Every structure is written in structure tokens, then in C-alpha cells.
PDB file of C-alpha atoms in Angstrom:
ATOM      1  CA  MET G 291      33.066   5.890  59.850  1.00 54.00           C
ATOM      2  CA  THR G 292      29.420   6.528  60.357  1.00 57.00           C
ATOM      3  CA  GLY G 293      26.684   4.668  58.518  1.00 54.00           C
ATOM      4  CA  SER G 294      25.619   7.800  56.684  1.00 56.00           C
ATOM      5  CA  ALA G 295      29.154   8.379  55.386  1.00 55.00           C
ATOM      6  CA  ARG G 296      29.358   4.812  54.085  1.00 56.00           C
ATOM      7  CA  SER G 297      26.018   5.260  52.344  1.00 55.00           C
ATOM      8  CA  VAL G 298      27.252   8.422  50.657  1.00 52.00           C
ATOM      9  CA  ARG G 299      30.371   6.600  49.416  1.00 59.00           C
ATOM     10  CA  ARG G 300      28.244   3.789  47.983  1.00 62.00           C
ATOM     11  CA  VAL G 301      26.171   6.172  45.815  1.00 56.00           C
ATOM     12  CA  PRO G 302      28.759   6.648  43.016  1.00 63.00           C
ATOM     13  CA  ALA G 303      29.361   2.902  42.843  1.00 61.00           C
ATOM     14  CA  LEU G 304      25.644   2.182  42.644  1.00 59.00           C
ATOM     15  CA  LEU G 305      25.175   4.832  39.974  1.00 63.00           C
ATOM     16  CA  ALA G 306      28.038   3.362  37.962  1.00 64.00           C
ATOM     17  CA  LEU G 307      26.532  -0.120  38.289  1.00 63.00           C
ATOM     18  CA  LEU G 308      23.137   1.204  37.212  1.00 60.00           C
ATOM     19  CA  ALA G 309      24.704   2.885  34.177  1.00 61.00           C
ATOM     20  CA  VAL G 310      26.376  -0.389  33.146  1.00 54.00           C
ATOM     21  CA  LEU G 311      23.104  -2.311  33.534  1.00 60.00           C
ATOM     22  CA  LEU G 312      21.152   0.255  31.503  1.00 61.00           C
ATOM     23  CA  ALA G 313      23.767   0.213  28.763  1.00 61.00           C
ATOM     24  CA  ALA G 314      23.662  -3.580  28.634  1.00 56.00           C
ATOM     25  CA  LEU G 315      19.880  -3.583  28.558  1.00 55.00           C
ATOM     26  CA  GLY G 316      19.819  -0.989  25.813  1.00 51.00           C
ATOM     27  CA  GLY G 317      22.295  -3.003  23.762  1.00 50.00           C
ATOM     28  CA  ALA G 318      20.220  -6.147  24.191  1.00 43.00           C
ATOM     29  CA  LEU G 319      17.036  -4.380  23.135  1.00 41.00           C
ATOM     30  CA  PHE G 320      18.782  -2.859  20.132  1.00 41.00           C
ATOM     31  CA  SER G 321      20.069  -6.261  19.056  1.00 43.00           C
ATOM     32  CA  LEU G 322      16.520  -7.640  19.235  1.00 49.00           C
ATOM     33  CA  ARG G 323      15.132  -4.948  16.921  1.00 57.00           C
ATOM     34  CA  PRO G 324      14.541  -6.305  13.413  1.00 64.00           C
ATOM     35  CA  ALA G 325      16.949  -5.041  10.796  1.00 82.00           C
ATOM     36  CA  ARG G 326      15.607  -2.385   8.460  1.00 92.00           C
ATOM     37  CA  PRO G 327      14.621  -3.829   5.074  1.00 96.00           C
ATOM     38  CA  ALA G 328      17.396  -3.344   2.542  1.00 96.00           C
ATOM     39  CA  ALA G 329      17.125  -1.976  -0.973  1.00 96.00           C
ATOM     40  CA  GLY G 330      15.832  -4.675  -3.304  1.00 96.00           C
ATOM     41  CA  SER G 331      14.292  -6.708  -0.478  1.00 97.00           C
ATOM     42  CA  PRO G 332      10.720  -7.997  -0.901  1.00 97.00           C
ATOM     43  CA  ALA G 333       9.395  -5.485   1.649  1.00 98.00           C
ATOM     44  CA  VAL G 334      11.008  -2.474  -0.044  1.00 98.00           C
ATOM     45  CA  THR G 335      10.206  -3.607  -3.589  1.00 97.00           C
ATOM     46  CA  PHE G 336       6.586  -4.324  -2.688  1.00 98.00           C
ATOM     47  CA  THR G 337       6.189  -0.981  -0.917  1.00 98.00           C
ATOM     48  CA  GLN G 338       7.719   1.011  -3.768  1.00 98.00           C
ATOM     49  CA  GLY G 339       5.565  -0.805  -6.323  1.00 97.00           C
ATOM     50  CA  MET G 340       2.370  -0.505  -4.298  1.00 98.00           C
ATOM     51  CA  ILE G 341       2.873   3.245  -3.862  1.00 98.00           C
ATOM     52  CA  ARG G 342       2.910   3.643  -7.647  1.00 97.00           C
ATOM     53  CA  HIS G 343       0.047   1.197  -8.056  1.00 98.00           C
ATOM     54  CA  HIS G 344      -2.113   3.038  -5.514  1.00 98.00           C
ATOM     55  CA  GLY G 345      -1.145   6.348  -7.087  1.00 98.00           C
ATOM     56  CA  GLN G 346      -2.695   5.341 -10.395  1.00 98.00           C
ATOM     57  CA  ALA G 347      -5.851   4.074  -8.672  1.00 98.00           C
ATOM     58  CA  VAL G 348      -6.224   7.471  -7.004  1.00 98.00           C
ATOM     59  CA  THR G 349      -5.760   9.168 -10.390  1.00 98.00           C
ATOM     60  CA  MET G 350      -8.462   7.009 -11.991  1.00 98.00           C
ATOM     61  CA  ALA G 351     -10.831   7.640  -9.094  1.00 98.00           C
ATOM     62  CA  ARG G 352     -10.366  11.405  -9.430  1.00 98.00           C
ATOM     63  CA  LEU G 353     -10.864  11.272 -13.190  1.00 98.00           C
ATOM     64  CA  ILE G 354     -14.209   9.499 -12.945  1.00 98.00           C
ATOM     65  CA  ARG G 355     -15.380  11.699 -10.070  1.00 97.00           C
ATOM     66  CA  ALA G 356     -14.847  14.699 -12.346  1.00 97.00           C
ATOM     67  CA  ARG G 357     -17.352  13.229 -14.828  1.00 95.00           C
ATOM     68  CA  PRO G 358     -21.109  12.683 -14.552  1.00 94.00           C
ATOM     69  CA  ALA G 359     -21.463   9.169 -13.142  1.00 93.00           C
ATOM     70  CA  HIS G 360     -23.830   6.955 -11.180  1.00 94.00           C
ATOM     71  CA  ARG G 361     -23.793   7.893  -7.492  1.00 95.00           C
ATOM     72  CA  THR G 362     -22.654   4.383  -6.502  1.00 96.00           C
ATOM     73  CA  VAL G 363     -19.718   4.617  -8.886  1.00 97.00           C
ATOM     74  CA  ARG G 364     -18.802   8.048  -7.521  1.00 97.00           C
ATOM     75  CA  SER G 365     -19.072   6.768  -3.941  1.00 97.00           C
ATOM     76  CA  LEU G 366     -16.843   3.806  -4.730  1.00 98.00           C
ATOM     77  CA  ALA G 367     -14.318   6.087  -6.439  1.00 98.00           C
ATOM     78  CA  LEU G 368     -14.225   8.351  -3.386  1.00 98.00           C
ATOM     79  CA  ASP G 369     -13.646   5.380  -1.070  1.00 98.00           C
ATOM     80  CA  ILE G 370     -10.772   4.191  -3.254  1.00 98.00           C
ATOM     81  CA  GLU G 371      -9.246   7.678  -3.385  1.00 98.00           C
ATOM     82  CA  LEU G 372      -9.381   8.236   0.376  1.00 98.00           C
ATOM     83  CA  SER G 373      -8.295   4.778   1.504  1.00 98.00           C
ATOM     84  CA  GLN G 374      -5.443   4.406  -0.944  1.00 98.00           C
ATOM     85  CA  THR G 375      -4.196   7.960  -0.384  1.00 98.00           C
ATOM     86  CA  GLU G 376      -3.890   7.127   3.317  1.00 98.00           C
ATOM     87  CA  GLN G 377      -2.085   3.862   2.574  1.00 98.00           C
ATOM     88  CA  VAL G 378       0.346   5.712   0.295  1.00 98.00           C
ATOM     89  CA  ARG G 379       1.078   8.104   3.154  1.00 98.00           C
ATOM     90  CA  GLN G 380       1.849   5.167   5.443  1.00 98.00           C
ATOM     91  CA  MET G 381       4.091   3.434   2.903  1.00 98.00           C
ATOM     92  CA  ARG G 382       6.063   6.581   2.177  1.00 98.00           C
ATOM     93  CA  GLY G 383       6.641   6.876   5.906  1.00 98.00           C
ATOM     94  CA  TRP G 384       8.035   3.329   5.990  1.00 98.00           C
ATOM     95  CA  LEU G 385      10.455   4.059   3.165  1.00 98.00           C
ATOM     96  CA  THR G 386      11.680   7.111   5.047  1.00 98.00           C
ATOM     97  CA  LEU G 387      12.214   5.066   8.235  1.00 97.00           C
ATOM     98  CA  TRP G 388      14.010   2.383   6.242  1.00 98.00           C
ATOM     99  CA  GLY G 389      16.267   4.935   4.563  1.00 97.00           C
ATOM    100  CA  GLN G 390      14.921   4.053   1.121  1.00 97.00           C
ATOM    101  CA  GLY G 391      13.823   6.205  -1.808  1.00 96.00           C
ATOM    102  CA  PRO G 392      10.923   5.765  -4.242  1.00 95.00           C
ATOM    103  CA  GLY G 393      12.847   3.224  -6.328  1.00 93.00           C
ATOM    104  CA  PRO G 394      13.447   3.049 -10.069  1.00 92.00           C
ATOM    105  CA  GLU G 395      10.847   4.138 -12.578  1.00 90.00           C
ATOM    106  CA  MET G 396       8.461   1.395 -13.605  1.00 90.00           C
ATOM    107  CA  THR G 397       8.610   0.095 -17.173  1.00 92.00           C
ATOM    108  CA  ASP G 398       5.432  -0.241 -19.241  1.00 92.00           C
ATOM    109  CA  ALA G 399       5.871  -4.014 -19.301  1.00 93.00           C
ATOM    110  CA  HIS G 400       6.145  -4.165 -15.519  1.00 92.00           C
ATOM    111  CA  ALA G 401       3.110  -1.909 -15.134  1.00 95.00           C
ATOM    112  CA  ARG G 402       1.069  -4.267 -17.301  1.00 94.00           C
ATOM    113  CA  THR G 403       1.943  -7.226 -15.075  1.00 93.00           C
ATOM    114  CA  MET G 404       0.474  -5.202 -12.193  1.00 95.00           C
ATOM    115  CA  GLY G 405      -2.804  -4.606 -14.029  1.00 97.00           C
ATOM    116  CA  MET G 406      -2.160  -0.895 -14.450  1.00 98.00           C
ATOM    117  CA  ALA G 407      -3.824   1.239 -17.108  1.00 98.00           C
ATOM    118  CA  THR G 408      -1.978   2.595 -20.125  1.00 97.00           C
ATOM    119  CA  GLY G 409      -1.839   6.292 -20.923  1.00 96.00           C
ATOM    120  CA  ALA G 410      -4.493   5.838 -23.590  1.00 97.00           C
ATOM    121  CA  GLU G 411      -6.784   4.028 -21.153  1.00 98.00           C
ATOM    122  CA  LEU G 412      -6.422   6.814 -18.612  1.00 98.00           C
ATOM    123  CA  ALA G 413      -7.184   9.389 -21.311  1.00 97.00           C
ATOM    124  CA  SER G 414     -10.344   7.480 -22.250  1.00 97.00           C
ATOM    125  CA  LEU G 415     -11.789   8.246 -18.818  1.00 98.00           C
ATOM    126  CA  ARG G 416     -11.693  11.923 -19.822  1.00 97.00           C
ATOM    127  CA  THR G 417     -12.947  11.580 -23.389  1.00 97.00           C
ATOM    128  CA  LEU G 418     -15.494   8.761 -23.535  1.00 97.00           C
ATOM    129  CA  PRO G 419     -19.193   9.583 -23.112  1.00 96.00           C
ATOM    130  CA  PRO G 420     -20.112   9.552 -19.399  1.00 95.00           C
ATOM    131  CA  ALA G 421     -21.945   6.207 -19.371  1.00 94.00           C
ATOM    132  CA  THR G 422     -19.167   4.541 -21.331  1.00 95.00           C
ATOM    133  CA  ALA G 423     -16.485   6.175 -19.188  1.00 96.00           C
ATOM    134  CA  GLN G 424     -17.944   4.870 -15.931  1.00 96.00           C
ATOM    135  CA  ALA G 425     -18.093   1.329 -17.334  1.00 96.00           C
ATOM    136  CA  GLN G 426     -14.509   1.718 -18.560  1.00 96.00           C
ATOM    137  CA  PHE G 427     -13.506   2.904 -15.088  1.00 97.00           C
ATOM    138  CA  LEU G 428     -15.031  -0.186 -13.483  1.00 97.00           C
ATOM    139  CA  ARG G 429     -13.334  -2.535 -15.929  1.00 97.00           C
ATOM    140  CA  LEU G 430      -9.958  -0.842 -15.559  1.00 98.00           C
ATOM    141  CA  MET G 431     -10.242  -0.772 -11.780  1.00 98.00           C
ATOM    142  CA  ILE G 432     -11.198  -4.460 -11.624  1.00 98.00           C
ATOM    143  CA  ARG G 433      -8.041  -5.313 -13.571  1.00 98.00           C
ATOM    144  CA  HIS G 434      -6.061  -2.883 -11.418  1.00 98.00           C
ATOM    145  CA  HIS G 435      -7.302  -4.548  -8.218  1.00 98.00           C
ATOM    146  CA  GLN G 436      -6.520  -7.989  -9.634  1.00 98.00           C
ATOM    147  CA  GLY G 437      -2.968  -6.768 -10.150  1.00 98.00           C
ATOM    148  CA  ALA G 438      -2.728  -5.581  -6.548  1.00 98.00           C
ATOM    149  CA  VAL G 439      -3.949  -8.937  -5.236  1.00 98.00           C
ATOM    150  CA  ALA G 440      -1.364 -10.688  -7.439  1.00 97.00           C
ATOM    151  CA  MET G 441       1.348  -8.434  -5.951  1.00 97.00           C
ATOM    152  CA  VAL G 442       0.289  -9.478  -2.457  1.00 98.00           C
ATOM    153  CA  ASP G 443       0.179 -13.143  -3.454  1.00 97.00           C
ATOM    154  CA  GLY G 444       3.758 -12.819  -4.726  1.00 96.00           C
ATOM    155  CA  LEU G 445       5.113 -11.837  -1.306  1.00 97.00           C
ATOM    156  CA  PRO G 446       7.117 -14.381   0.718  1.00 96.00           C
ATOM    157  CA  GLU G 447       5.328 -15.919   3.680  1.00 90.00           C
ATOM    158  CA  ARG G 448       8.096 -15.013   6.143  1.00 93.00           C
ATOM    159  CA  GLY G 449      10.624 -12.291   6.764  1.00 94.00           C
ATOM    160  CA  LEU G 450       8.387  -9.266   6.199  1.00 97.00           C
ATOM    161  CA  PRO G 451       7.979  -6.455   8.751  1.00 97.00           C
ATOM    162  CA  PRO G 452       4.661  -6.745  10.637  1.00 97.00           C
ATOM    163  CA  GLU G 453       3.374  -3.480   9.172  1.00 97.00           C
ATOM    164  CA  VAL G 454       3.892  -4.767   5.622  1.00 98.00           C
ATOM    165  CA  GLN G 455       2.117  -8.014   6.478  1.00 97.00           C
ATOM    166  CA  ARG G 456      -0.853  -6.078   7.884  1.00 97.00           C
ATOM    167  CA  LEU G 457      -1.095  -3.841   4.833  1.00 98.00           C
ATOM    168  CA  ALA G 458      -0.891  -6.822   2.497  1.00 98.00           C
ATOM    169  CA  ARG G 459      -3.815  -8.474   4.296  1.00 97.00           C
ATOM    170  CA  GLN G 460      -5.812  -5.236   4.117  1.00 97.00           C
ATOM    171  CA  VAL G 461      -5.122  -4.837   0.397  1.00 98.00           C
ATOM    172  CA  ARG G 462      -6.148  -8.402  -0.380  1.00 98.00           C
ATOM    173  CA  ALA G 463      -9.363  -8.266   1.651  1.00 98.00           C
ATOM    174  CA  SER G 464     -10.520  -4.794   0.589  1.00 97.00           C
ATOM    175  CA  GLN G 465      -9.681  -5.124  -3.085  1.00 97.00           C
ATOM    176  CA  GLN G 466     -11.155  -8.584  -3.464  1.00 98.00           C
ATOM    177  CA  GLY G 467     -14.351  -7.204  -1.936  1.00 97.00           C
ATOM    178  CA  GLU G 468     -14.322  -4.219  -4.289  1.00 98.00           C
ATOM    179  CA  ILE G 469     -13.809  -6.506  -7.294  1.00 97.00           C
ATOM    180  CA  VAL G 470     -17.058  -8.260  -6.371  1.00 96.00           C
ATOM    181  CA  THR G 471     -18.803  -4.892  -5.931  1.00 96.00           C
ATOM    182  CA  MET G 472     -17.553  -3.518  -9.256  1.00 97.00           C
ATOM    183  CA  THR G 473     -18.439  -6.701 -11.136  1.00 95.00           C
ATOM    184  CA  GLY G 474     -21.983  -6.389  -9.785  1.00 95.00           C
ATOM    185  CA  LEU G 475     -22.108  -2.718 -10.759  1.00 95.00           C
ATOM    186  CA  LEU G 476     -21.129  -3.531 -14.326  1.00 94.00           C
ATOM    187  CA  LYS G 477     -24.021  -5.977 -14.564  1.00 93.00           C
ATOM    188  CA  ARG G 478     -26.443  -3.415 -13.112  1.00 91.00           C
ATOM    189  CA  LEU G 479     -25.289  -0.585 -15.368  1.00 88.00           C
ATOM    190  CA  GLY G 480     -25.008  -2.651 -18.536  1.00 81.00           C
ATOM    191  CA  GLU G 481     -22.115  -3.056 -20.944  1.00 58.00           C
ATOM    192  CA  GLY G 482     -20.669   0.361 -21.732  1.00 44.00           C
ATOM    193  CA  ALA G 483     -17.083  -0.340 -22.736  1.00 43.00           C
ATOM    194  CA  PRO G 484     -15.078  -3.025 -24.517  1.00 45.00           C
ATOM    195  CA  PRO G 485     -13.756  -5.803 -22.270  1.00 52.00           C
ATOM    196  CA  VAL G 486     -10.458  -5.178 -20.506  1.00 57.00           C
ATOM    197  CA  PRO G 487      -8.321  -8.320 -20.080  1.00 54.00           C
ATOM    198  CA  ALA G 488      -7.475  -9.526 -16.582  1.00 53.00           C
ATOM    199  CA  ALA G 489      -4.058  -8.699 -15.199  1.00 50.00           C
ATOM    200  CA  PRO G 490      -1.342 -11.300 -15.837  1.00 50.00           C
ATOM    201  CA  HIS G 491      -0.141 -13.185 -12.764  1.00 49.00           C
ATOM    202  CA  HIS G 492       2.526 -11.157 -10.964  1.00 48.00           C
ATOM    203  CA  HIS G 493       5.785 -12.892 -10.026  1.00 43.00           C
TER     204      HIS G 493
END
């Protein structure tokens, strides 16, 4: 048998060996992939809650932007609307990849622990005089941001997907910074609305 004939006969065996190796490698890589977060897990619960939390912040930002307001307040509201709308888009994508839905509806009591505004407080942004409404917006958004930071602080230190960890760090840093900005704005603009209590600590 010639050398070329032996080489031809070796090709199927080599291809079969290559197929086995690729299958084994693929199985090993698949086994190393982190499991998708399950329903009720901290990652899923946090993501579902933060989507609703961000959604209300976007609503408040749009409400105050529809009213006459100080340009700094309007600029801040636009930043909140754009940044949190993008984060909501990302989080909805994660839920889709994880095979999870939006989760159960949030109770009023749960919403309060997250610093969220009541229906009456949201309505006040439409009905209060402009100067009072912008101060009310700042107070409500400070409490709202405090609730978001408490949600992040309630996350476990380990076991979260990297993307959730990154978002949590972004939320804490950006919203703590905006709390400082909004507190300063309230002092500059003067008292225009009754005090809004701080958000309870989120567990």
C-alpha cells in the first residue's frame, strides 16, 4: 500500500477523533457556564424590582420635564430619564435570557420600603404650582434614590452574575452622587414642598 493510500485511510479516523475532542471540549465549556438565575433568586428578584423602581423614576422625570422648572432640574430629570431607561432595557434583556418574566405585582407596602412615590405624590407633580412641584420632585427623587441604594445594599456579596454586580455598583455610585446634587439644589431653590421622609431600610 502506498503512503498516499494510507494517508487517505487515516482521514476518517482523524476526523472522528477531532469530532470526539470537540464534543468533549464543548461539554466542558458548557459545564463551566454559570447556571441561569432561578425564579426567586436574589439576582432575579433584584432585577424585577429595579425595573419597576427605575420605571417610576422615569415617570417622575417626564412629569417634571413637562412643567416649567429650573434648567438644572430639567437637565437632571433628563439625565435620570435617559440613563434609567437604558438600564431598564438591559435588565429586561437579562430576564429574557434567564427565561424569567416581570415577576409579581408590587404591593404598596413593598413599594414604600423601596422609597417609591404614592399615586397622590405622583399626581402632585402635575398639580402643584411649578416652583413647589420642582421642589417636590427633588424630595421625592431623593427618597427614591435612597430606596435604590438600600436595594443594592440588600444584595448578597457572592453568587450574583457579573452583569448584576456591575449594575449594582453603577446604581449605588450614580444615585448617591445625584442625592448630593439634589440636596444642594433644594438648598439653592429654597423650600417649596413639605418634607418627604427618607425611605425605610430595605431588607
